[in-house]
Tab-separated table of C-alpha atoms and ligand atoms in Angstrom:
chain	number	residue	atom	x	y	z
A	1	MET	CA	-38.981	-159.609	158.497
A	2	LYS	CA	-42.448	-161.027	158.699
A	3	LYS	CA	-43.883	-157.758	157.368
A	4	THR	CA	-41.569	-157.758	154.288
A	5	ILE	CA	-42.643	-161.310	153.317
A	6	LYS	CA	-46.237	-160.324	153.589
A	7	PHE	CA	-45.574	-157.277	151.431
A	8	SER	CA	-43.888	-159.282	148.620
A	9	THR	CA	-46.722	-161.821	148.699
A	10	TRP	CA	-49.100	-158.993	148.085
A	11	ILE	CA	-46.955	-157.807	145.195
A	12	LYS	CA	-47.014	-161.290	143.688
A	13	PHE	CA	-50.722	-161.547	144.212
A	14	ILE	CA	-51.343	-158.221	142.497
A	15	LEU	CA	-48.996	-159.164	139.654
A	16	VAL	CA	-50.873	-162.420	139.070
A	17	ILE	CA	-54.182	-160.560	139.086
A	18	LEU	CA	-52.784	-158.031	136.575
A	19	ILE	CA	-51.454	-160.778	134.328
A	20	VAL	CA	-54.766	-162.643	134.411
A	21	LEU	CA	-56.647	-159.441	133.707
A	22	GLY	CA	-54.190	-158.600	130.956
A	23	ILE	CA	-54.516	-161.957	129.223
A	24	GLY	CA	-58.256	-161.970	129.739
A	25	GLY	CA	-58.503	-158.475	128.407
A	26	PHE	CA	-56.353	-159.342	125.428
A	27	ILE	CA	-58.455	-162.399	124.585
A	28	GLY	CA	-61.619	-160.394	125.108
A	29	TYR	CA	-60.273	-157.632	122.922
A	30	LYS	CA	-59.400	-160.142	120.193
A	31	TYR	CA	-62.894	-161.627	120.390
A	32	TYR	CA	-64.351	-158.178	120.210
A	33	GLN	CA	-62.220	-157.297	117.179
A	34	ASP	CA	-63.276	-160.520	115.562
A	35	TYR	CA	-66.894	-159.770	116.361
A	36	LEU	CA	-66.558	-156.307	114.814
A	37	TYR	CA	-64.896	-157.689	111.675
A	38	LYS	CA	-67.732	-160.151	111.212
A	39	GLN	CA	-70.120	-157.209	111.090
A	40	THR	CA	-68.244	-155.656	108.150
A	41	ASN	CA	-69.382	-155.903	104.570
A	42	GLU	CA	-65.927	-157.150	103.627
A	43	TYR	CA	-66.393	-160.236	105.824
A	44	LYS	CA	-69.960	-160.806	104.635
A	45	LEU	CA	-68.920	-160.600	100.995
A	46	LEU	CA	-66.031	-163.020	101.515
A	47	GLU	CA	-68.434	-165.384	103.309
A	48	LEU	CA	-70.658	-165.294	100.219
A	49	GLY	CA	-67.780	-166.764	98.273
A	50	TYR	CA	-66.470	-163.724	96.444
A	51	THR	CA	-62.701	-163.666	96.020
A	52	GLN	CA	-60.434	-161.170	97.806
A	53	GLU	CA	-59.898	-159.410	94.506
A	54	GLU	CA	-63.638	-159.169	93.802
A	55	VAL	CA	-64.377	-157.884	97.292
A	56	LYS	CA	-61.721	-155.191	96.952
A	57	LEU	CA	-63.291	-154.168	93.641
A	58	PHE	CA	-66.769	-153.956	95.218
A	59	LEU	CA	-65.590	-152.010	98.262
A	60	ASP	CA	-63.704	-149.512	96.087
A	61	LYS	CA	-66.723	-148.774	93.932
A	62	LEU	CA	-69.694	-148.956	96.289
A	63	GLU	CA	-71.270	-146.810	98.969
A	64	ASP	CA	-72.231	-148.556	102.239
A	65	ASP	CA	-75.894	-148.983	101.342
A	66	GLN	CA	-74.961	-150.353	97.929
A	67	GLU	CA	-72.682	-152.935	99.558
A	68	THR	CA	-75.551	-154.022	101.806
A	69	ASN	CA	-77.792	-154.246	98.775
A	70	LEU	CA	-75.268	-156.394	96.919
A	71	ILE	CA	-74.976	-158.721	99.930
A	72	GLU	CA	-78.744	-159.088	100.111
A	73	ARG	CA	-79.008	-159.715	96.377
A	74	THR	CA	-76.170	-162.160	95.917
A	75	ASN	CA	-78.300	-165.302	96.183
A	76	GLU	CA	-80.797	-163.987	93.691
A	77	LEU	CA	-77.991	-162.968	91.297
A	78	GLU	CA	-76.495	-166.431	91.677
A	79	GLU	CA	-79.817	-168.150	90.910
A	80	ASN	CA	-80.304	-166.061	87.779
A	81	GLY	CA	-76.814	-166.778	86.488
A	82	TYR	CA	-75.826	-163.109	86.778
A	83	ARG	CA	-73.158	-163.373	89.437
A	84	GLU	CA	-70.284	-164.323	87.149
A	85	PHE	CA	-70.696	-161.050	85.248
A	86	LEU	CA	-70.348	-158.783	88.274
A	87	PRO	CA	-66.530	-158.416	88.229
A	88	TYR	CA	-66.580	-157.517	84.528
A	89	PHE	CA	-69.002	-154.670	85.168
A	90	PHE	CA	-67.279	-153.447	88.298
A	91	LYS	CA	-64.022	-153.121	86.376
A	92	CYS	CA	-65.593	-150.641	83.935
A	93	ASP	CA	-64.609	-147.003	84.566
A	94	TYR	CA	-68.145	-145.721	84.072
A	95	PHE	CA	-69.985	-148.462	85.942
A	96	LEU	CA	-72.980	-147.153	87.919
A	97	TYR	CA	-74.336	-149.555	90.551
A	98	ASP	CA	-77.825	-148.088	90.230
A	99	LYS	CA	-77.884	-149.373	86.662
A	100	LEU	CA	-76.704	-152.886	87.489
A	101	ASP	CA	-80.026	-154.502	86.585
A	102	LEU	CA	-80.087	-152.725	83.256
A	103	TYR	CA	-76.544	-153.910	82.455
A	104	LEU	CA	-77.433	-157.467	83.411
A	105	ASP	CA	-80.671	-157.387	81.426
A	106	GLU	CA	-78.782	-156.154	78.430
A	107	VAL	CA	-76.061	-158.748	78.654
A	108	ILE	CA	-78.310	-161.705	79.467
A	109	THR	CA	-81.416	-161.131	77.404
A	110	LYS	CA	-80.177	-159.243	74.378
A	111	LYS	CA	-76.687	-160.595	73.999
A	112	LYS	CA	-77.529	-164.191	74.804
A	113	ASP	CA	-76.406	-165.439	71.420
A	114	PHE	CA	-73.116	-163.689	71.783
A	115	PHE	CA	-72.118	-165.745	74.792
A	116	LYS	CA	-72.824	-168.973	73.011
A	117	TYR	CA	-69.752	-168.287	70.951
A	118	LYS	CA	-67.552	-166.112	73.107
A	119	GLU	CA	-66.178	-166.068	76.614
A	120	PRO	CA	-67.379	-163.153	78.773
A	121	SER	CA	-63.745	-162.099	79.195
A	122	THR	CA	-63.560	-161.247	75.495
A	123	TYR	CA	-66.684	-159.123	75.549
A	124	ASN	CA	-66.533	-155.309	75.552
A	125	PHE	CA	-68.252	-154.564	78.851
A	126	ASP	CA	-67.092	-150.923	78.800
A	127	LYS	CA	-69.062	-150.376	75.634
A	128	LEU	CA	-72.108	-152.076	77.092
A	129	VAL	CA	-71.917	-149.884	80.213
A	130	SER	CA	-71.672	-146.777	78.006
A	131	ILE	CA	-74.621	-147.839	75.905
A	132	VAL	CA	-76.823	-148.502	78.924
A	133	ASN	CA	-75.706	-145.336	80.768
A	134	SER	CA	-76.684	-143.188	77.793
A	135	HIS	CA	-79.978	-145.071	77.195
A	136	ALA	CA	-78.773	-146.136	73.758
A	137	ASN	CA	-80.041	-149.675	74.472
A	138	GLU	CA	-83.583	-148.293	74.327
A	139	GLU	CA	-85.570	-148.062	71.105
A	140	PRO	CA	-84.923	-144.574	69.599
A	141	TYR	CA	-87.727	-141.994	69.844
A	142	THR	CA	-89.761	-144.037	72.324
A	143	SER	CA	-88.782	-142.397	75.609
A	144	THR	CA	-90.939	-139.851	77.403
A	145	ARG	CA	-87.781	-138.507	79.057
A	146	LYS	CA	-87.496	-134.730	78.599
A	147	SER	CA	-84.315	-132.757	77.915
A	148	ASP	CA	-83.451	-130.871	81.074
A	149	ILE	CA	-83.651	-127.266	79.869
A	150	SER	CA	-82.439	-126.014	83.257
A	151	LYS	CA	-78.978	-127.345	82.384
A	152	GLY	CA	-78.624	-124.371	80.012
A	153	VAL	CA	-76.038	-124.827	77.256
A	154	ALA	CA	-75.186	-128.255	78.724
A	155	MET	CA	-78.677	-129.612	77.968
A	156	ILE	CA	-78.729	-132.956	76.227
A	157	ALA	CA	-80.586	-133.649	72.996
A	158	ASN	CA	-80.528	-137.091	71.460
A	159	LYS	CA	-82.907	-139.881	70.462
A	160	HIS	CA	-83.665	-140.659	74.116
A	161	TYR	CA	-84.457	-137.164	75.425
A	162	GLN	CA	-87.353	-135.228	73.953
A	163	LEU	CA	-87.096	-131.518	73.252
A	164	GLY	CA	-90.805	-131.357	72.487
A	165	ASP	CA	-91.812	-127.814	71.570
A	166	TYR	CA	-88.744	-126.203	73.106
A	167	ALA	CA	-87.628	-123.032	71.337
A	168	PRO	CA	-84.767	-120.798	72.544
A	169	ASP	CA	-85.503	-117.091	72.966
A	170	ASP	CA	-82.074	-115.587	72.319
A	171	LEU	CA	-81.374	-116.524	68.710
A	172	VAL	CA	-78.954	-114.426	66.693
A	173	ALA	CA	-78.571	-114.530	62.901
A	174	ILE	CA	-75.080	-115.308	61.589
A	175	PRO	CA	-73.880	-112.589	59.164
A	176	TRP	CA	-73.288	-113.569	55.557
A	177	LYS	CA	-69.484	-113.451	55.872
A	178	TYR	CA	-69.547	-116.441	58.211
A	179	ARG	CA	-72.063	-118.663	56.467
A	180	PHE	CA	-73.343	-120.191	53.232
A	181	GLY	CA	-76.392	-118.946	51.361
A	182	GLY	CA	-77.581	-115.664	49.939
A	183	ALA	CA	-77.756	-112.308	51.656
A	184	ASN	CA	-81.326	-112.980	52.794
A	185	ASP	CA	-80.852	-116.500	54.100
A	186	LYS	CA	-81.025	-116.972	57.818
A	187	ILE	CA	-78.824	-119.221	59.929
A	188	GLU	CA	-79.263	-118.667	63.650
A	189	LEU	CA	-77.621	-119.726	66.898
A	190	ARG	CA	-78.257	-118.858	70.511
A	191	GLN	CA	-76.345	-115.738	71.561
A	192	GLU	CA	-73.645	-117.554	73.548
A	193	ALA	CA	-73.061	-120.148	70.819
A	194	TYR	CA	-73.030	-117.383	68.228
A	195	ASP	CA	-70.393	-115.339	70.080
A	196	ALA	CA	-68.243	-118.461	70.469
A	197	TYR	CA	-68.615	-119.312	66.771
A	198	ILE	CA	-67.426	-115.852	65.713
A	199	GLU	CA	-64.484	-116.099	68.118
A	200	MET	CA	-63.628	-119.540	66.695
A	201	TRP	CA	-64.009	-118.209	63.141
A	202	GLU	CA	-61.477	-115.444	63.802
A	203	ALA	CA	-59.018	-117.852	65.410
A	204	ALA	CA	-59.216	-120.359	62.550
A	205	ASN	CA	-58.791	-117.524	60.095
A	206	GLN	CA	-55.755	-116.055	61.856
A	207	GLU	CA	-54.025	-119.328	62.638
A	208	GLU	CA	-54.570	-121.258	59.397
A	209	GLU	CA	-56.266	-118.822	57.005
A	210	ILE	CA	-59.367	-120.973	57.226
A	211	TYR	CA	-62.705	-119.441	56.272
A	212	LEU	CA	-65.325	-121.354	58.231
A	213	LEU	CA	-68.813	-121.349	56.738
A	214	ALA	CA	-71.939	-122.330	58.638
A	215	LEU	CA	-74.408	-124.418	56.675
A	216	SER	CA	-77.071	-124.921	59.287
A	217	GLY	CA	-77.809	-123.748	62.822
A	218	TYR	CA	-81.081	-123.523	64.704
A	219	ARG	CA	-83.949	-125.514	63.267
A	220	SER	CA	-87.402	-125.196	64.790
A	221	LYS	CA	-89.535	-128.273	65.327
A	222	VAL	CA	-91.654	-127.254	62.339
A	223	GLU	CA	-88.609	-126.885	60.079
A	224	GLN	CA	-87.273	-130.231	61.257
A	225	GLU	CA	-90.653	-131.776	60.485
A	226	LYS	CA	-90.470	-130.459	56.921
A	227	GLU	CA	-86.985	-131.875	56.460
A	228	TYR	CA	-87.821	-135.230	58.030
A	229	ASN	CA	-91.034	-135.583	56.013
A	230	TYR	CA	-89.213	-134.756	52.790
A	231	TYR	CA	-87.011	-137.846	53.225
A	232	LYS	CA	-89.895	-139.898	54.585
A	233	ASP	CA	-92.045	-139.133	51.530
A	234	LEU	CA	-89.099	-139.899	49.306
A	235	ARG	CA	-88.194	-143.356	50.636
A	236	GLY	CA	-90.061	-144.105	53.863
A	237	GLU	CA	-89.544	-143.766	57.590
A	238	ALA	CA	-86.610	-146.150	57.957
A	239	TYR	CA	-84.694	-144.206	55.321
A	240	ALA	CA	-85.641	-140.814	56.785
A	241	ASP	CA	-84.386	-141.975	60.190
A	242	THR	CA	-80.923	-142.553	58.765
A	243	ILE	CA	-80.760	-139.007	57.358
A	244	ALA	CA	-82.612	-136.670	59.703
A	245	ALA	CA	-83.716	-136.565	63.313
A	246	ARG	CA	-87.428	-136.718	64.001
A	247	PRO	CA	-89.102	-133.389	64.824
A	248	GLY	CA	-88.763	-132.582	68.526
A	249	TRP	CA	-85.576	-134.653	68.847
A	250	SER	CA	-82.969	-132.809	66.774
A	251	GLU	CA	-79.997	-131.198	68.442
A	252	HIS	CA	-80.387	-128.322	65.982
A	253	GLN	CA	-83.587	-127.404	67.844
A	254	THR	CA	-81.482	-126.352	70.850
A	255	GLY	CA	-79.927	-123.472	68.890
A	256	LEU	CA	-76.570	-124.799	70.101
A	257	ALA	CA	-75.674	-127.049	67.165
A	258	ILE	CA	-74.034	-125.962	63.955
A	259	ASP	CA	-73.046	-127.670	60.732
A	260	ILE	CA	-69.723	-126.197	59.633
A	261	TYR	CA	-67.763	-126.449	56.414
A	262	SER	CA	-65.285	-123.975	54.954
A	263	LYS	CA	-64.359	-122.143	51.774
A	264	GLU	CA	-61.743	-124.838	51.294
A	265	CYS	CA	-64.157	-127.770	51.527
A	266	SER	CA	-67.923	-128.080	51.586
A	267	SER	CA	-68.353	-131.752	50.774
A	268	ALA	CA	-69.828	-134.084	53.378
A	269	THR	CA	-67.733	-136.960	52.033
A	270	THR	CA	-64.329	-135.255	51.951
A	271	PHE	CA	-64.647	-132.740	54.786
A	272	LYS	CA	-63.128	-135.225	57.233
A	273	ASP	CA	-59.878	-135.099	55.229
A	274	SER	CA	-59.699	-131.308	55.090
A	275	LYS	CA	-57.375	-128.929	56.893
A	276	THR	CA	-60.475	-127.234	58.330
A	277	TYR	CA	-61.689	-130.451	59.931
A	278	LYS	CA	-58.314	-131.142	61.463
A	279	TRP	CA	-58.225	-127.662	62.933
A	280	LEU	CA	-61.756	-127.981	64.307
A	281	VAL	CA	-61.076	-131.355	65.932
A	282	ASP	CA	-57.951	-129.979	67.640
A	283	ASN	CA	-59.267	-126.545	68.570
A	284	SER	CA	-63.077	-126.245	68.626
A	285	TYR	CA	-63.268	-127.205	72.309
A	286	LYS	CA	-61.290	-124.053	73.187
A	287	TYR	CA	-64.319	-122.103	71.973
A	288	GLY	CA	-66.871	-124.366	73.647
A	289	TYR	CA	-67.651	-126.594	70.659
A	290	ILE	CA	-67.299	-130.373	70.435
A	291	LEU	CA	-67.553	-132.739	67.487
A	292	ARG	CA	-70.810	-134.385	68.409
A	293	TYR	CA	-71.191	-137.524	66.274
A	294	THR	CA	-67.783	-139.138	66.369
A	295	GLU	CA	-66.511	-142.003	64.255
A	296	GLY	CA	-67.163	-145.487	65.634
A	297	ASP	CA	-69.673	-144.304	68.240
A	298	GLU	CA	-72.866	-144.747	66.242
A	299	ASP	CA	-74.247	-147.270	68.729
A	300	ILE	CA	-74.010	-144.670	71.498
A	301	THR	CA	-74.794	-141.370	69.745
A	302	GLY	CA	-77.457	-142.914	67.514
A	303	TYR	CA	-76.008	-141.008	64.560
A	304	HIS	CA	-73.559	-141.860	61.827
A	305	TYR	CA	-70.231	-140.073	61.981
A	306	GLU	CA	-70.747	-136.424	61.011
A	307	SER	CA	-67.486	-134.522	60.585
A	308	TRP	CA	-69.390	-131.233	60.121
A	309	HIS	CA	-71.766	-131.239	63.103
A	310	TYR	CA	-70.546	-129.358	66.206
A	311	ARG	CA	-72.292	-128.649	69.443
A	312	TYR	CA	-71.757	-125.713	71.786
A	313	ILE	CA	-71.657	-126.672	75.492
A	314	GLY	CA	-69.528	-123.826	76.915
A	315	LYS	CA	-65.746	-123.584	77.121
A	316	GLU	CA	-65.205	-125.136	80.539
A	317	LEU	CA	-67.364	-128.180	79.869
A	318	ALA	CA	-66.091	-128.616	76.298
A	319	LYS	CA	-62.534	-128.859	77.633
A	320	LYS	CA	-63.561	-131.577	80.081
A	321	VAL	CA	-65.486	-133.534	77.467
A	322	HIS	CA	-62.610	-133.177	75.003
A	323	GLU	CA	-60.142	-134.517	77.577
A	324	SER	CA	-62.431	-137.363	78.651
A	325	LYS	CA	-62.554	-138.657	75.060
A	326	LEU	CA	-66.165	-139.625	75.719
A	327	THR	CA	-69.140	-138.839	73.513
A	328	TYR	CA	-71.328	-136.134	75.017
A	329	ASP	CA	-74.050	-138.733	75.590
A	330	GLU	CA	-71.706	-140.759	77.810
A	331	TYR	CA	-70.267	-137.722	79.562
A	332	TYR	CA	-73.717	-136.338	80.291
A	333	ALA	CA	-74.985	-139.692	81.566
A	334	PHE	CA	-72.076	-140.222	83.941
A	335	TYR	CA	-71.292	-136.716	85.190
A	336	LEU	CA	-74.266	-134.444	84.603
A	337	ASP	CA	-77.497	-136.458	84.658
A	338	LYS	CA	-78.115	-136.128	88.388
B	1	ZN	ZN1	-76.108	-131.069	62.080
């Protein structure tokens, strides 16, 4: 009898110990969890006064080191009046954190007047992000940035990437049947772009009885210089810049750009209304060509809308660019410029 009582006392004692340990452990565990949470960037961002929604936005878009950077910079951003713009930028599909300062510079210094009259919420931040990503906020023809030739047919050529003296070494002359001019005129493209043009020509001809005609292809730096200077001599530099690219900066120098009209229509003003144009816009990407200077994108491409100017970038890439609905400048900046 005595032994049994002693045994149950022990049981009770052990139970009490277990309960105490359990509760203690639970509290300790909770403290530990709490401690761990306070080390997270989510907690630190919330502590800085960002809303739940903003923090979610930041965490979705940023890598760990970028989150740390944002935490460290928040006070400075606050002092400079930049902080309120952060959510607008983070909501943009093509936002790049590495370019945050450039976006903020652009919005604060250059668009200052704009915000005197309009609320930030009404401003097109997507457009601003696109412009900055593709360097279109920089003064044209001032960059020392070089076109990356190693990208092959995907290489970029615009007013912010120099081609310098680049000259392709696989140019092929387009036969008379497929182009304007006399029998002795020469319009050339790089081999791959040439093959794709002929394939596209045949398809347009079979599907819609369209006779595509190339007006211009490869232009060397020297030829571009002649063309540019012709307009410059005529009415000055500002005028020439609206008509022709400066030598060393024209996409035609890549041997991958082509100006296309057709038997049906060869007028720069009415080509956009032609059956040929419609076919090209819907189908050229299947052959690796994209309409390069699209309507309404002058502030990104740096060129007025040109319904006749197409650029070869290869079939696979052309399909992606076509589906993205981005200009090539934007696509290149976001996906390829790495
Ligand atoms: Zn052109």
